GROMACS .gro file of C-alpha atoms in nm:
model
  284
    1UNK     CA    1   0.000   0.000   0.000
    2UNK     CA    2   0.280   0.241   0.086
    3UNK     CA    3   0.441   0.183  -0.254
    4UNK     CA    4   0.107   0.235  -0.437
    5UNK     CA    5   0.042   0.557  -0.246
    6UNK     CA    6   0.387   0.689  -0.336
    7UNK     CA    7   0.331   0.621  -0.708
    8UNK     CA    8  -0.005   0.800  -0.708
    9UNK     CA    9   0.142   1.108  -0.541
   10UNK     CA   10   0.384   1.141  -0.837
   11UNK     CA   11   0.095   1.175  -1.084
   12UNK     CA   12  -0.066   1.512  -1.156
   13UNK     CA   13  -0.428   1.601  -1.085
   14UNK     CA   14  -0.665   1.389  -1.296
   15UNK     CA   15  -0.371   1.189  -1.427
   16UNK     CA   16  -0.329   0.814  -1.400
   17UNK     CA   17  -0.054   0.582  -1.505
   18UNK     CA   18  -0.260   0.490  -1.813
   19UNK     CA   19  -0.314   0.844  -1.948
   20UNK     CA   20   0.014   1.008  -1.846
   21UNK     CA   21   0.218   1.100  -2.159
   22UNK     CA   22   0.508   0.866  -2.217
   23UNK     CA   23   0.862   1.000  -2.222
   24UNK     CA   24   0.870   0.930  -2.595
   25UNK     CA   25   0.552   1.133  -2.656
   26UNK     CA   26   0.664   1.420  -2.436
   27UNK     CA   27   1.000   1.440  -2.609
   28UNK     CA   28   0.894   1.393  -2.970
   29UNK     CA   29   0.546   1.548  -2.987
   30UNK     CA   30   0.192   1.424  -2.983
   31UNK     CA   31   0.253   1.172  -3.258
   32UNK     CA   32   0.523   0.996  -3.059
   33UNK     CA   33   0.740   0.989  -3.370
   34UNK     CA   34   1.089   1.130  -3.377
   35UNK     CA   35   1.149   1.379  -3.656
   36UNK     CA   36   1.444   1.266  -3.870
   37UNK     CA   37   1.633   1.447  -4.141
   38UNK     CA   38   1.640   1.278  -4.481
   39UNK     CA   39   1.934   1.032  -4.471
   40UNK     CA   40   2.231   1.094  -4.697
   41UNK     CA   41   2.193   0.928  -5.035
   42UNK     CA   42   1.816   0.885  -5.030
   43UNK     CA   43   1.576   1.019  -5.288
   44UNK     CA   44   1.411   1.353  -5.216
   45UNK     CA   45   1.089   1.504  -5.348
   46UNK     CA   46   1.256   1.621  -5.669
   47UNK     CA   47   1.426   1.286  -5.734
   48UNK     CA   48   1.761   1.422  -5.617
   49UNK     CA   49   2.034   1.255  -5.419
   50UNK     CA   50   2.040   1.441  -5.089
   51UNK     CA   51   2.410   1.530  -5.082
   52UNK     CA   52   2.575   1.870  -5.085
   53UNK     CA   53   2.793   2.028  -5.349
   54UNK     CA   54   3.146   2.015  -5.210
   55UNK     CA   55   3.484   2.163  -5.293
   56UNK     CA   56   3.641   1.958  -5.571
   57UNK     CA   57   3.310   1.872  -5.737
   58UNK     CA   58   3.244   1.926  -6.107
   59UNK     CA   59   2.908   1.957  -6.279
   60UNK     CA   60   2.631   2.147  -6.454
   61UNK     CA   61   2.357   2.375  -6.319
   62UNK     CA   62   2.026   2.399  -6.504
   63UNK     CA   63   1.731   2.632  -6.455
   64UNK     CA   64   1.363   2.557  -6.504
   65UNK     CA   65   1.022   2.702  -6.430
   66UNK     CA   66   0.888   2.690  -6.075
   67UNK     CA   67   0.764   2.349  -5.956
   68UNK     CA   68   0.915   2.180  -6.263
   69UNK     CA   69   1.240   2.061  -6.102
   70UNK     CA   70   1.152   1.690  -6.115
   71UNK     CA   71   1.061   1.704  -6.484
   72UNK     CA   72   1.372   1.909  -6.559
   73UNK     CA   73   1.591   1.647  -6.390
   74UNK     CA   74   1.430   1.369  -6.595
   75UNK     CA   75   1.494   1.561  -6.918
   76UNK     CA   76   1.852   1.632  -6.817
   77UNK     CA   77   1.920   1.263  -6.760
   78UNK     CA   78   1.789   1.173  -7.105
   79UNK     CA   79   1.968   1.462  -7.277
   80UNK     CA   80   2.298   1.406  -7.099
   81UNK     CA   81   2.290   1.029  -7.154
   82UNK     CA   82   2.232   1.088  -7.525
   83UNK     CA   83   2.527   1.325  -7.555
   84UNK     CA   84   2.753   1.111  -7.338
   85UNK     CA   85   2.706   0.830  -7.591
   86UNK     CA   86   2.747   1.070  -7.883
   87UNK     CA   87   3.058   1.254  -7.759
   88UNK     CA   88   3.240   0.996  -7.546
   89UNK     CA   89   3.110   0.678  -7.712
   90UNK     CA   90   2.982   0.552  -7.379
   91UNK     CA   91   2.748   0.258  -7.431
   92UNK     CA   92   2.517   0.042  -7.223
   93UNK     CA   93   2.707  -0.218  -7.020
   94UNK     CA   94   2.469  -0.487  -7.142
   95UNK     CA   95   2.619  -0.689  -7.431
   96UNK     CA   96   2.447  -0.622  -7.763
   97UNK     CA   97   2.362  -0.990  -7.806
   98UNK     CA   98   2.161  -0.992  -7.482
   99UNK     CA   99   1.932  -0.701  -7.561
  100UNK     CA  100   1.680  -0.900  -7.763
  101UNK     CA  101   1.705  -1.216  -7.555
  102UNK     CA  102   1.378  -1.296  -7.370
  103UNK     CA  103   1.413  -1.289  -6.991
  104UNK     CA  104   1.180  -1.391  -6.713
  105UNK     CA  105   1.026  -1.118  -6.499
  106UNK     CA  106   1.231  -1.192  -6.186
  107UNK     CA  107   1.555  -1.169  -6.382
  108UNK     CA  108   1.450  -0.839  -6.540
  109UNK     CA  109   1.362  -0.694  -6.198
  110UNK     CA  110   1.695  -0.808  -6.054
  111UNK     CA  111   1.885  -0.655  -6.345
  112UNK     CA  112   1.695  -0.329  -6.317
  113UNK     CA  113   1.765  -0.302  -5.943
  114UNK     CA  114   2.132  -0.369  -6.009
  115UNK     CA  115   2.135  -0.104  -6.282
  116UNK     CA  116   1.978   0.154  -6.049
  117UNK     CA  117   2.222   0.067  -5.772
  118UNK     CA  118   2.515   0.097  -6.011
  119UNK     CA  119   2.394   0.428  -6.154
  120UNK     CA  120   2.383   0.584  -5.807
  121UNK     CA  121   2.744   0.501  -5.734
  122UNK     CA  122   2.914   0.493  -6.072
  123UNK     CA  123   2.694   0.707  -6.297
  124UNK     CA  124   2.832   0.992  -6.501
  125UNK     CA  125   2.555   1.221  -6.377
  126UNK     CA  126   2.435   1.248  -6.017
  127UNK     CA  127   2.162   1.491  -5.923
  128UNK     CA  128   2.234   1.696  -5.609
  129UNK     CA  129   1.943   1.857  -5.425
  130UNK     CA  130   1.962   2.236  -5.394
  131UNK     CA  131   1.789   2.460  -5.141
  132UNK     CA  132   1.675   2.701  -5.411
  133UNK     CA  133   1.377   2.691  -5.645
  134UNK     CA  134   1.396   2.667  -6.024
  135UNK     CA  135   1.758   2.545  -6.022
  136UNK     CA  136   1.892   2.190  -6.032
  137UNK     CA  137   2.246   2.054  -6.038
  138UNK     CA  138   2.402   1.749  -6.198
  139UNK     CA  139   2.738   1.642  -6.061
  140UNK     CA  140   2.952   1.488  -6.335
  141UNK     CA  141   3.256   1.266  -6.348
  142UNK     CA  142   3.518   1.187  -6.611
  143UNK     CA  143   3.523   1.166  -6.904
  144UNK     CA  144   3.252   1.436  -6.905
  145UNK     CA  145   3.404   1.785  -6.926
  146UNK     CA  146   3.119   2.029  -6.845
  147UNK     CA  147   3.220   2.326  -7.063
  148UNK     CA  148   3.276   2.139  -7.391
  149UNK     CA  149   2.982   1.909  -7.314
  150UNK     CA  150   2.734   2.194  -7.267
  151UNK     CA  151   2.882   2.386  -7.560
  152UNK     CA  152   2.815   2.096  -7.796
  153UNK     CA  153   2.455   2.063  -7.676
  154UNK     CA  154   2.392   2.433  -7.731
  155UNK     CA  155   2.563   2.442  -8.071
  156UNK     CA  156   2.341   2.160  -8.192
  157UNK     CA  157   2.031   2.333  -8.057
  158UNK     CA  158   2.125   2.656  -8.233
  159UNK     CA  159   2.164   2.479  -8.567
  160UNK     CA  160   1.861   2.252  -8.560
  161UNK     CA  161   1.611   2.466  -8.364
  162UNK     CA  162   1.445   2.129  -8.302
  163UNK     CA  163   1.296   2.155  -7.957
  164UNK     CA  164   1.375   1.837  -7.768
  165UNK     CA  165   1.301   1.953  -7.414
  166UNK     CA  166   1.011   2.133  -7.248
  167UNK     CA  167   1.144   2.202  -6.901
  168UNK     CA  168   1.518   2.271  -6.929
  169UNK     CA  169   1.601   2.639  -6.960
  170UNK     CA  170   1.959   2.755  -6.909
  171UNK     CA  171   2.267   2.535  -6.867
  172UNK     CA  172   2.565   2.653  -6.662
  173UNK     CA  173   2.881   2.437  -6.670
  174UNK     CA  174   3.118   2.437  -6.373
  175UNK     CA  175   3.476   2.321  -6.423
  176UNK     CA  176   3.553   2.307  -6.051
  177UNK     CA  177   3.413   2.402  -5.710
  178UNK     CA  178   3.598   2.544  -5.411
  179UNK     CA  179   3.493   2.683  -5.073
  180UNK     CA  180   3.324   3.022  -5.102
  181UNK     CA  181   3.587   3.234  -4.929
  182UNK     CA  182   3.890   3.436  -5.037
  183UNK     CA  183   4.130   3.143  -5.005
  184UNK     CA  184   3.900   2.916  -5.204
  185UNK     CA  185   3.854   3.182  -5.472
  186UNK     CA  186   4.229   3.230  -5.510
  187UNK     CA  187   4.291   2.856  -5.530
  188UNK     CA  188   4.021   2.786  -5.787
  189UNK     CA  189   4.127   3.087  -5.996
  190UNK     CA  190   4.477   2.947  -6.033
  191UNK     CA  191   4.351   2.602  -6.131
  192UNK     CA  192   4.074   2.702  -6.372
  193UNK     CA  193   4.234   3.007  -6.533
  194UNK     CA  194   4.584   2.869  -6.587
  195UNK     CA  195   4.511   2.666  -6.904
  196UNK     CA  196   4.352   2.970  -7.068
  197UNK     CA  197   4.570   3.261  -6.956
  198UNK     CA  198   4.897   3.135  -6.806
  199UNK     CA  199   5.045   2.904  -7.065
  200UNK     CA  200   5.394   2.995  -7.176
  201UNK     CA  201   5.379   3.201  -7.493
  202UNK     CA  202   5.000   3.239  -7.472
  203UNK     CA  203   4.859   3.528  -7.676
  204UNK     CA  204   4.697   3.825  -7.506
  205UNK     CA  205   4.324   3.777  -7.459
  206UNK     CA  206   4.028   4.000  -7.392
  207UNK     CA  207   3.814   3.871  -7.109
  208UNK     CA  208   3.507   3.943  -6.900
  209UNK     CA  209   3.389   3.814  -6.562
  210UNK     CA  210   3.027   3.736  -6.472
  211UNK     CA  211   2.958   3.621  -6.115
  212UNK     CA  212   2.621   3.494  -5.998
  213UNK     CA  213   2.515   3.446  -5.634
  214UNK     CA  214   2.252   3.212  -5.488
  215UNK     CA  215   2.182   3.182  -5.115
  216UNK     CA  216   2.509   3.358  -5.035
  217UNK     CA  217   2.575   3.699  -4.875
  218UNK     CA  218   2.933   3.679  -4.743
  219UNK     CA  219   3.139   3.744  -5.054
  220UNK     CA  220   3.063   4.060  -5.250
  221UNK     CA  221   3.034   4.087  -5.627
  222UNK     CA  222   3.296   4.360  -5.675
  223UNK     CA  223   3.546   4.183  -5.449
  224UNK     CA  224   3.506   3.859  -5.642
  225UNK     CA  225   3.557   4.036  -5.976
  226UNK     CA  226   3.869   4.218  -5.854
  227UNK     CA  227   4.034   3.904  -5.717
  228UNK     CA  228   3.966   3.708  -6.035
  229UNK     CA  229   4.096   3.991  -6.254
  230UNK     CA  230   4.413   3.998  -6.044
  231UNK     CA  231   4.448   3.622  -6.086
  232UNK     CA  232   4.422   3.656  -6.466
  233UNK     CA  233   4.730   3.873  -6.443
  234UNK     CA  234   4.903   4.118  -6.679
  235UNK     CA  235   4.907   4.086  -7.055
  236UNK     CA  236   4.531   4.045  -7.086
  237UNK     CA  237   4.263   4.315  -7.112
  238UNK     CA  238   3.910   4.344  -6.981
  239UNK     CA  239   3.643   4.376  -7.251
  240UNK     CA  240   3.288   4.325  -7.131
  241UNK     CA  241   3.131   4.291  -7.478
  242UNK     CA  242   3.391   4.175  -7.729
  243UNK     CA  243   3.567   3.923  -7.509
  244UNK     CA  244   3.769   3.624  -7.627
  245UNK     CA  245   3.701   3.436  -7.305
  246UNK     CA  246   3.429   3.474  -7.045
  247UNK     CA  247   3.485   3.369  -6.684
  248UNK     CA  248   3.162   3.240  -6.528
  249UNK     CA  249   3.136   3.223  -6.150
  250UNK     CA  250   2.853   3.051  -5.962
  251UNK     CA  251   2.847   3.110  -5.585
  252UNK     CA  252   2.597   2.886  -5.407
  253UNK     CA  253   2.576   2.879  -5.028
  254UNK     CA  254   2.926   2.783  -4.907
  255UNK     CA  255   3.080   2.677  -5.240
  256UNK     CA  256   3.205   2.864  -5.544
  257UNK     CA  257   3.220   2.724  -5.896
  258UNK     CA  258   3.414   2.859  -6.193
  259UNK     CA  259   3.444   2.792  -6.565
  260UNK     CA  260   3.580   2.964  -6.875
  261UNK     CA  261   3.366   2.969  -7.190
  262UNK     CA  262   3.428   3.095  -7.541
  263UNK     CA  263   3.344   3.409  -7.736
  264UNK     CA  264   3.019   3.262  -7.870
  265UNK     CA  265   2.853   3.242  -7.527
  266UNK     CA  266   2.617   3.535  -7.588
  267UNK     CA  267   2.557   3.425  -7.947
  268UNK     CA  268   2.444   3.092  -7.805
  269UNK     CA  269   2.188   3.275  -7.591
  270UNK     CA  270   2.399   3.232  -7.277
  271UNK     CA  271   2.344   2.858  -7.309
  272UNK     CA  272   1.968   2.898  -7.275
  273UNK     CA  273   1.821   2.598  -7.457
  274UNK     CA  274   1.467   2.736  -7.447
  275UNK     CA  275   1.581   3.038  -7.649
  276UNK     CA  276   1.809   2.841  -7.880
  277UNK     CA  277   1.526   2.610  -7.984
  278UNK     CA  278   1.323   2.913  -8.090
  279UNK     CA  279   1.413   3.054  -8.437
  280UNK     CA  280   1.493   3.425  -8.458
  281UNK     CA  281   1.186   3.647  -8.482
  282UNK     CA  282   0.948   3.366  -8.391
  283UNK     CA  283   0.741   3.372  -8.073
  284UNK     CA  284   0.680   3.065  -7.864
   0.00000   0.00000   0.00000
C-alpha cells in the first residue's frame, strides 16, 4: 500500500498511469514519432540525391520554371545520356547480343535493381538537391568535361532549332568548385584560369567576368571580380562585350564554382536551350 500511495502522489491532478504521456511522446510530440532528417543518399521530393555540393566537385547547373524541377531532372538525364554516348562513345554495359534475348520477370527486376544501384554510385551524372527553387544541379565525373559538353549541346540546338526539351532552360557548366571564401577563390582561380591565360607564350586575350550568387551573402560581387581579374594577371585586357574568353562564377551557399567559356557564349543565348530552340523572330 505504501508503494502504491507513493506512485499515485507522483501523478498530476486527474492523471493516471494509463493516461500520463510517455517519455517518448513528451519528447517527440503528440505523434510519438521522432522527426528525422532525410538520410544521406536517399531520394528527395525532386528525385535528387540528398548530398551537398562540395569543394572539388564538377558539374552542370540547369534552370527551369517553378515546380518543374523533377521534370527538368528527368529531361537532363535523357539529354545528358544521349550526348555522353554521342561525344564519349559511352554505351550500355549490357552486351548487344543480350538485348533482344527474352528474360523472365524476376531476372528483369533483378537486373533493373542492379542497374539503379550501379547508376547511383558509378553514374556519369548524379543529381544533387539544392535549397533554391527553379535550379537543379548534376554532378559529373570523367570523361565528361562540363564546358565542352554543354557547348556541344547548345551548338546543336542553335543549328537545328528542333525543340527536344520542355522544361530545361539555361545550362551553366562548372569546371571546378571550391569553398566560397577568399582562399578558395584564389585557389580555384589558379587552377581554372591557368590553361587559358597562363600558358607559356599564350597570346593576349580580352576577357570578362560574370559572377552569380545564390543563397550567399558573405562574398561581395565587386570583391570577387577584382580578385579574379588579379588572378588573370598582366598581358590580358578586360572587354565586357567583345571578349575572347568569359569567366563564369557561380556562388551557391558555401561553395564557389568557376568555368571559362568561349566568345560565342552570348551568341548561343547564354546557353539557354529554351531560347536556342526558338528561331529568330518567332514567338513561342
